GROMACS .gro file of N, CA and C in nm:
model
  285
    1MET      N    1   9.466   9.842  12.133
    1MET     CA    2   9.349   9.828  12.061
    1MET      C    3   9.286   9.723  12.032
    2THR      N    4   9.142   9.706  12.039
    2THR     CA    5   9.126   9.553  12.085
    2THR      C    6   9.077   9.528  11.931
    3ASP      N    7   9.097   9.351  11.948
    3ASP     CA    8   9.058   9.260  11.840
    3ASP      C    9   8.927   9.332  11.743
    4THR      N   10   8.854   9.379  11.817
    4THR     CA   11   8.680   9.426  11.734
    4THR      C   12   8.771   9.544  11.616
    5THR      N   13   8.826   9.649  11.726
    5THR     CA   14   8.875   9.766  11.660
    5THR      C   15   8.963   9.737  11.498
    6ALA      N   16   9.037   9.666  11.520
    6ALA     CA   17   9.180   9.643  11.458
    6ALA      C   18   9.082   9.575  11.333
    7LYS      N   19   8.999   9.445  11.389
    7LYS     CA   20   8.911   9.409  11.239
    7LYS      C   21   8.828   9.512  11.189
    8THR      N   22   8.774   9.575  11.242
    8THR     CA   23   8.708   9.718  11.175
    8THR      C   24   8.800   9.822  11.106
    9ASP      N   25   8.890   9.856  11.144
    9ASP     CA   26   8.990   9.894  11.080
    9ASP      C   27   9.070   9.867  10.929
   10ILE      N   28   9.067   9.716  10.966
   10ILE     CA   29   9.101   9.622  10.840
   10ILE      C   30   8.999   9.642  10.724
   11GLU      N   31   8.854   9.625  10.788
   11GLU     CA   32   8.762   9.594  10.668
   11GLU      C   33   8.751   9.772  10.620
   12TYR      N   34   8.750   9.829  10.725
   12TYR     CA   35   8.753  10.013  10.623
   12TYR      C   36   8.872  10.037  10.520
   13ILE      N   37   8.965   9.981  10.568
   13ILE     CA   38   9.100  10.009  10.484
   13ILE      C   39   9.017   9.899  10.347
   14ASN      N   40   9.012   9.817  10.367
   14ASN     CA   41   8.982   9.708  10.283
   14ASN      C   42   8.870   9.750  10.160
   15GLY      N   43   8.759   9.803  10.223
   15GLY     CA   44   8.650   9.912  10.164
   15GLY      C   45   8.744   9.978  10.097
   16LEU      N   46   8.784  10.133  10.141
   16LEU     CA   47   8.828  10.189  10.073
   16LEU      C   48   8.937  10.151   9.959
   17LEU      N   49   8.993  10.054   9.977
   17LEU     CA   50   9.091   9.961   9.839
   17LEU      C   51   8.977   9.914   9.755
   18GLU      N   52   8.856   9.869   9.796
   18GLU     CA   53   8.780   9.788   9.645
   18GLU      C   54   8.706   9.960   9.604
   19ASN      N   55   8.687  10.064   9.673
   19ASN     CA   56   8.642  10.145   9.615
   19ASN      C   57   8.714  10.212   9.507
   20ALA      N   58   8.856  10.246   9.558
   20ALA     CA   59   8.962  10.293   9.513
   20ALA      C   60   8.985  10.216   9.325
   21LEU      N   61   8.964  10.064   9.363
   21LEU     CA   62   8.995   9.991   9.231
   21LEU      C   63   8.883  10.016   9.131
   22LEU      N   64   8.737  10.024   9.152
   22LEU     CA   65   8.640  10.056   9.115
   22LEU      C   66   8.639  10.162   9.041
   23ARG      N   67   8.702  10.281   9.108
   23ARG     CA   68   8.696  10.403   9.031
   23ARG      C   69   8.822  10.414   8.914
   24LEU      N   70   8.899  10.298   8.947
   24LEU     CA   71   9.038  10.324   8.847
   24LEU      C   72   8.987  10.229   8.712
   25ARG      N   73   8.920  10.133   8.762
   25ARG     CA   74   8.889  10.045   8.622
   25ARG      C   75   8.775  10.129   8.575
   26ALA      N   76   8.645  10.171   8.604
   26ALA     CA   77   8.578  10.198   8.544
   26ALA      C   78   8.646  10.300   8.468
   27VAL      N   79   8.554  10.288   8.315
   27VAL     CA   80   8.565  10.395   8.223
   27VAL      C   81   8.479  10.512   8.235
   28ARG      N   82   8.549  10.623   8.272
   28ARG     CA   83   8.455  10.761   8.315
   28ARG      C   84   8.390  10.801   8.210
   29GLY      N   85   8.210  10.804   8.242
   29GLY     CA   86   8.129  10.876   8.134
   29GLY      C   87   8.035  10.775   8.100
   30ARG      N   88   8.071  10.631   8.153
   30ARG     CA   89   8.000  10.476   8.101
   30ARG      C   90   7.881  10.470   8.226
   31PHE      N   91   7.907  10.526   8.346
   31PHE     CA   92   7.824  10.502   8.434
   31PHE      C   93   7.731  10.549   8.471
   32TYR      N   94   7.569  10.574   8.422
   32TYR     CA   95   7.488  10.630   8.420
   32TYR      C   96   7.444  10.717   8.507
   33PRO      N   97   7.470  10.653   8.668
   33PRO     CA   98   7.372  10.780   8.749
   33PRO      C   99   7.499  10.882   8.792
   34ASP      N  100   7.614  10.856   8.752
   34ASP     CA  101   7.753  10.943   8.782
   34ASP      C  102   7.858  10.921   8.641
   35LYS      N  103   7.826  11.038   8.581
   35LYS     CA  104   7.903  11.020   8.477
   35LYS      C  105   8.036  11.061   8.503
   36ASN      N  106   8.068  11.115   8.595
   36ASN     CA  107   8.211  11.140   8.638
   36ASN      C  108   8.270  11.038   8.747
   37PHE      N  109   8.221  10.916   8.721
   37PHE     CA  110   8.267  10.809   8.791
   37PHE      C  111   8.352  10.763   8.745
   38GLY      N  112   8.453  10.699   8.772
   38GLY     CA  113   8.543  10.598   8.674
   38GLY      C  114   8.697  10.731   8.657
   39SER      N  115   8.753  10.652   8.578
   39SER     CA  116   8.890  10.737   8.522
   39SER      C  117   8.899  10.708   8.353
   40ASN      N  118   9.012  10.789   8.298
   40ASN     CA  119   9.020  10.774   8.155
   40ASN      C  120   9.145  10.727   8.122
   41ILE      N  121   9.174  10.637   8.221
   41ILE     CA  122   9.328  10.571   8.204
   41ILE      C  123   9.329  10.494   8.088
   42ARG      N  124   9.436  10.521   8.016
   42ARG     CA  125   9.438  10.408   7.893
   42ARG      C  126   9.608  10.368   7.939
   43TYR      N  127   9.670  10.278   7.914
   43TYR     CA  128   9.781  10.235   7.872
   43TYR      C  129   9.902  10.314   7.812
   44GLU      N  130   9.830  10.374   7.685
   44GLU     CA  131   9.920  10.415   7.617
   44GLU      C  132   9.975  10.559   7.652
   45LEU      N  133   9.915  10.607   7.744
   45LEU     CA  134   9.894  10.757   7.834
   45LEU      C  135  10.029  10.766   7.886
   46PRO      N  136  10.119  10.872   7.859
   46PRO     CA  137  10.258  10.924   7.926
   46PRO      C  138  10.212  10.909   8.111
   47GLU      N  139  10.301  10.826   8.200
   47GLU     CA  140  10.275  10.815   8.305
   47GLU      C  141  10.218  10.905   8.416
   48SER      N  142  10.301  11.074   8.378
   48SER     CA  143  10.231  11.167   8.439
   48SER      C  144  10.090  11.191   8.388
   49GLU      N  145  10.035  11.184   8.272
   49GLU     CA  146   9.916  11.168   8.264
   49GLU      C  147   9.777  11.049   8.316
   50ILE      N  148   9.874  10.925   8.373
   50ILE     CA  149   9.797  10.849   8.446
   50ILE      C  150   9.778  10.867   8.558
   51LEU      N  151   9.873  10.936   8.598
   51LEU     CA  152   9.900  10.973   8.758
   51LEU      C  153   9.789  11.080   8.790
   52SER      N  154   9.796  11.179   8.696
   52SER     CA  155   9.692  11.274   8.694
   52SER      C  156   9.534  11.230   8.708
   53GLU      N  157   9.561  11.130   8.581
   53GLU     CA  158   9.371  11.041   8.581
   53GLU      C  159   9.306  10.978   8.727
   54ALA      N  160   9.441  10.909   8.758
   54ALA     CA  161   9.418  10.818   8.876
   54ALA      C  162   9.381  10.911   9.007
   55ARG      N  163   9.452  11.020   8.996
   55ARG     CA  164   9.402  11.102   9.152
   55ARG      C  165   9.290  11.189   9.106
   56LEU      N  166   9.251  11.216   9.011
   56LEU     CA  167   9.127  11.267   8.960
   56LEU      C  168   9.014  11.122   9.008
   57ALA      N  169   9.042  11.029   8.968
   57ALA     CA  170   8.915  10.924   8.966
   57ALA      C  171   8.919  10.897   9.165
   58VAL      N  172   9.001  10.940   9.207
   58VAL     CA  173   8.988  10.893   9.349
   58VAL      C  174   8.956  11.015   9.455
   59SER      N  175   8.974  11.107   9.345
   59SER     CA  176   8.970  11.260   9.441
   59SER      C  177   8.838  11.262   9.557
   60GLU      N  178   8.770  11.178   9.511
   60GLU     CA  179   8.628  11.199   9.597
   60GLU      C  180   8.639  11.114   9.736
   61LEU      N  181   8.721  10.985   9.733
   61LEU     CA  182   8.722  10.918   9.835
   61LEU      C  183   8.806  11.004   9.956
   62ASP      N  184   8.738  10.995  10.062
   62ASP     CA  185   8.831  11.061  10.159
   62ASP      C  186   8.924  10.961  10.239
   63GLY      N  187   9.061  11.003  10.249
   63GLY     CA  188   9.137  10.912  10.276
   63GLY      C  189   9.225  10.850  10.195
   64VAL      N  190   9.210  10.837  10.052
   64VAL     CA  191   9.266  10.770   9.970
   64VAL      C  192   9.349  10.855   9.851
   65TYR      N  193   9.458  10.828   9.863
   65TYR     CA  194   9.582  10.914   9.779
   65TYR      C  195   9.630  10.825   9.646
   66VAL      N  196   9.662  10.884   9.525
   66VAL     CA  197   9.758  10.766   9.456
   66VAL      C  198   9.877  10.858   9.453
   67LYS      N  199   9.965  10.764   9.527
   67LYS     CA  200  10.123  10.817   9.530
   67LYS      C  201  10.181  10.796   9.410
   68SER      N  202  10.169  10.682   9.354
   68SER     CA  203  10.245  10.715   9.194
   68SER      C  204  10.210  10.569   9.164
   69ILE      N  205  10.230  10.568   9.025
   69ILE     CA  206  10.213  10.464   8.924
   69ILE      C  207  10.348  10.430   8.873
   70GLU      N  208  10.345  10.320   8.786
   70GLU     CA  209  10.445  10.245   8.737
   70GLU      C  210  10.375  10.141   8.608
   71LYS      N  211  10.459  10.174   8.506
   71LYS     CA  212  10.425  10.075   8.392
   71LYS      C  213  10.488   9.965   8.407
   72THR      N  214  10.431   9.863   8.334
   72THR     CA  215  10.510   9.721   8.367
   72THR      C  216  10.497   9.649   8.223
   73ASP      N  217  10.493   9.560   8.194
   73ASP     CA  218  10.489   9.471   8.032
   73ASP      C  219  10.365   9.457   8.034
   74ASN      N  220  10.317   9.381   7.910
   74ASN     CA  221  10.161   9.339   7.904
   74ASN      C  222  10.056   9.402   7.936
   75SER      N  223  10.071   9.582   7.937
   75SER     CA  224   9.955   9.666   7.951
   75SER      C  225   9.937   9.649   8.111
   76VAL      N  226  10.028   9.629   8.235
   76VAL     CA  227   9.993   9.653   8.337
   76VAL      C  228  10.047   9.751   8.443
   77LEU      N  229   9.962   9.792   8.500
   77LEU     CA  230   9.968   9.944   8.582
   77LEU      C  231  10.008   9.919   8.706
   78ILE      N  232  10.094   9.938   8.771
   78ILE     CA  233  10.124   9.924   8.912
   78ILE      C  234  10.090  10.069   8.990
   79PHE      N  235   9.973  10.033   9.083
   79PHE     CA  236   9.935  10.180   9.159
   79PHE      C  237  10.001  10.195   9.276
   80ASN      N  238  10.062  10.307   9.346
   80ASN     CA  239  10.082  10.277   9.501
   80ASN      C  240   9.997  10.386   9.566
   81LEU      N  241   9.935  10.336   9.680
   81LEU     CA  242   9.819  10.404   9.707
   81LEU      C  243   9.820  10.419   9.854
   82VAL      N  244   9.760  10.534   9.942
   82VAL     CA  245   9.780  10.603  10.056
   82VAL      C  246   9.664  10.552  10.088
   83LEU      N  247   9.583  10.453  10.209
   83LEU     CA  248   9.469  10.455  10.222
   83LEU      C  249   9.495  10.503  10.383
   84ASN      N  250   9.422  10.604  10.416
   84ASN     CA  251   9.442  10.658  10.551
   84ASN      C  252   9.586  10.632  10.653
   85ASP      N  253   9.659  10.654  10.577
   85ASP     CA  254   9.825  10.622  10.610
   85ASP      C  255   9.829  10.496  10.599
   86ASP      N  256   9.807  10.396  10.522
   86ASP     CA  257   9.804  10.273  10.483
   86ASP      C  258   9.847  10.249  10.345
   87GLU      N  259   9.975  10.248  10.311
   87GLU     CA  260  10.030  10.218  10.185
   87GLU      C  261  10.002  10.065  10.141
   88ARG      N  262   9.913  10.073   9.991
   88ARG     CA  263   9.928   9.925   9.939
   88ARG      C  264   9.930   9.948   9.795
   89GLU      N  265   9.996   9.851   9.731
   89GLU     CA  266  10.057   9.863   9.584
   89GLU      C  267   9.935   9.731   9.465
   90VAL      N  268   9.872   9.790   9.422
   90VAL     CA  269   9.825   9.698   9.353
   90VAL      C  270   9.826   9.715   9.174
   91GLU      N  271   9.839   9.608   9.102
   91GLU     CA  272   9.820   9.591   8.973
   91GLU      C  273   9.693   9.586   8.909
   92LEU      N  274   9.689   9.673   8.789
   92LEU     CA  275   9.546   9.631   8.688
   92LEU      C  276   9.608   9.662   8.553
   93GLN      N  277   9.545   9.584   8.478
   93GLN     CA  278   9.579   9.572   8.354
   93GLN      C  279   9.452   9.605   8.267
   94TYR      N  280   9.497   9.698   8.158
   94TYR     CA  281   9.465   9.788   8.060
   94TYR      C  282   9.503   9.739   7.942
   95ASP      N  283   9.345   9.712   7.890
   95ASP     CA  284   9.411   9.652   7.726
   95ASP      C  285   9.379   9.799   7.674
   0.00000   0.00000   0.00000
């Protein structure tokens, strides 16, 4: 693998991650051109419902899968994402 190929792969994975985060944070129905963009994630929901909402939010992104979620203190959710076989963990705060 050349340096250029590795850099391109990293940029692609980072792009997938950014798109996934946008979809997980955006409130479904509030984005005018696409009313299905985003999610209905709320911290108060049970973890199983949050996981379902998260998977629905990223379902249109090829190569992105929400493996699991975890609730922590202070309204923070940890999302374990798989991006083209590369696993990432991100934290998002929901009010």
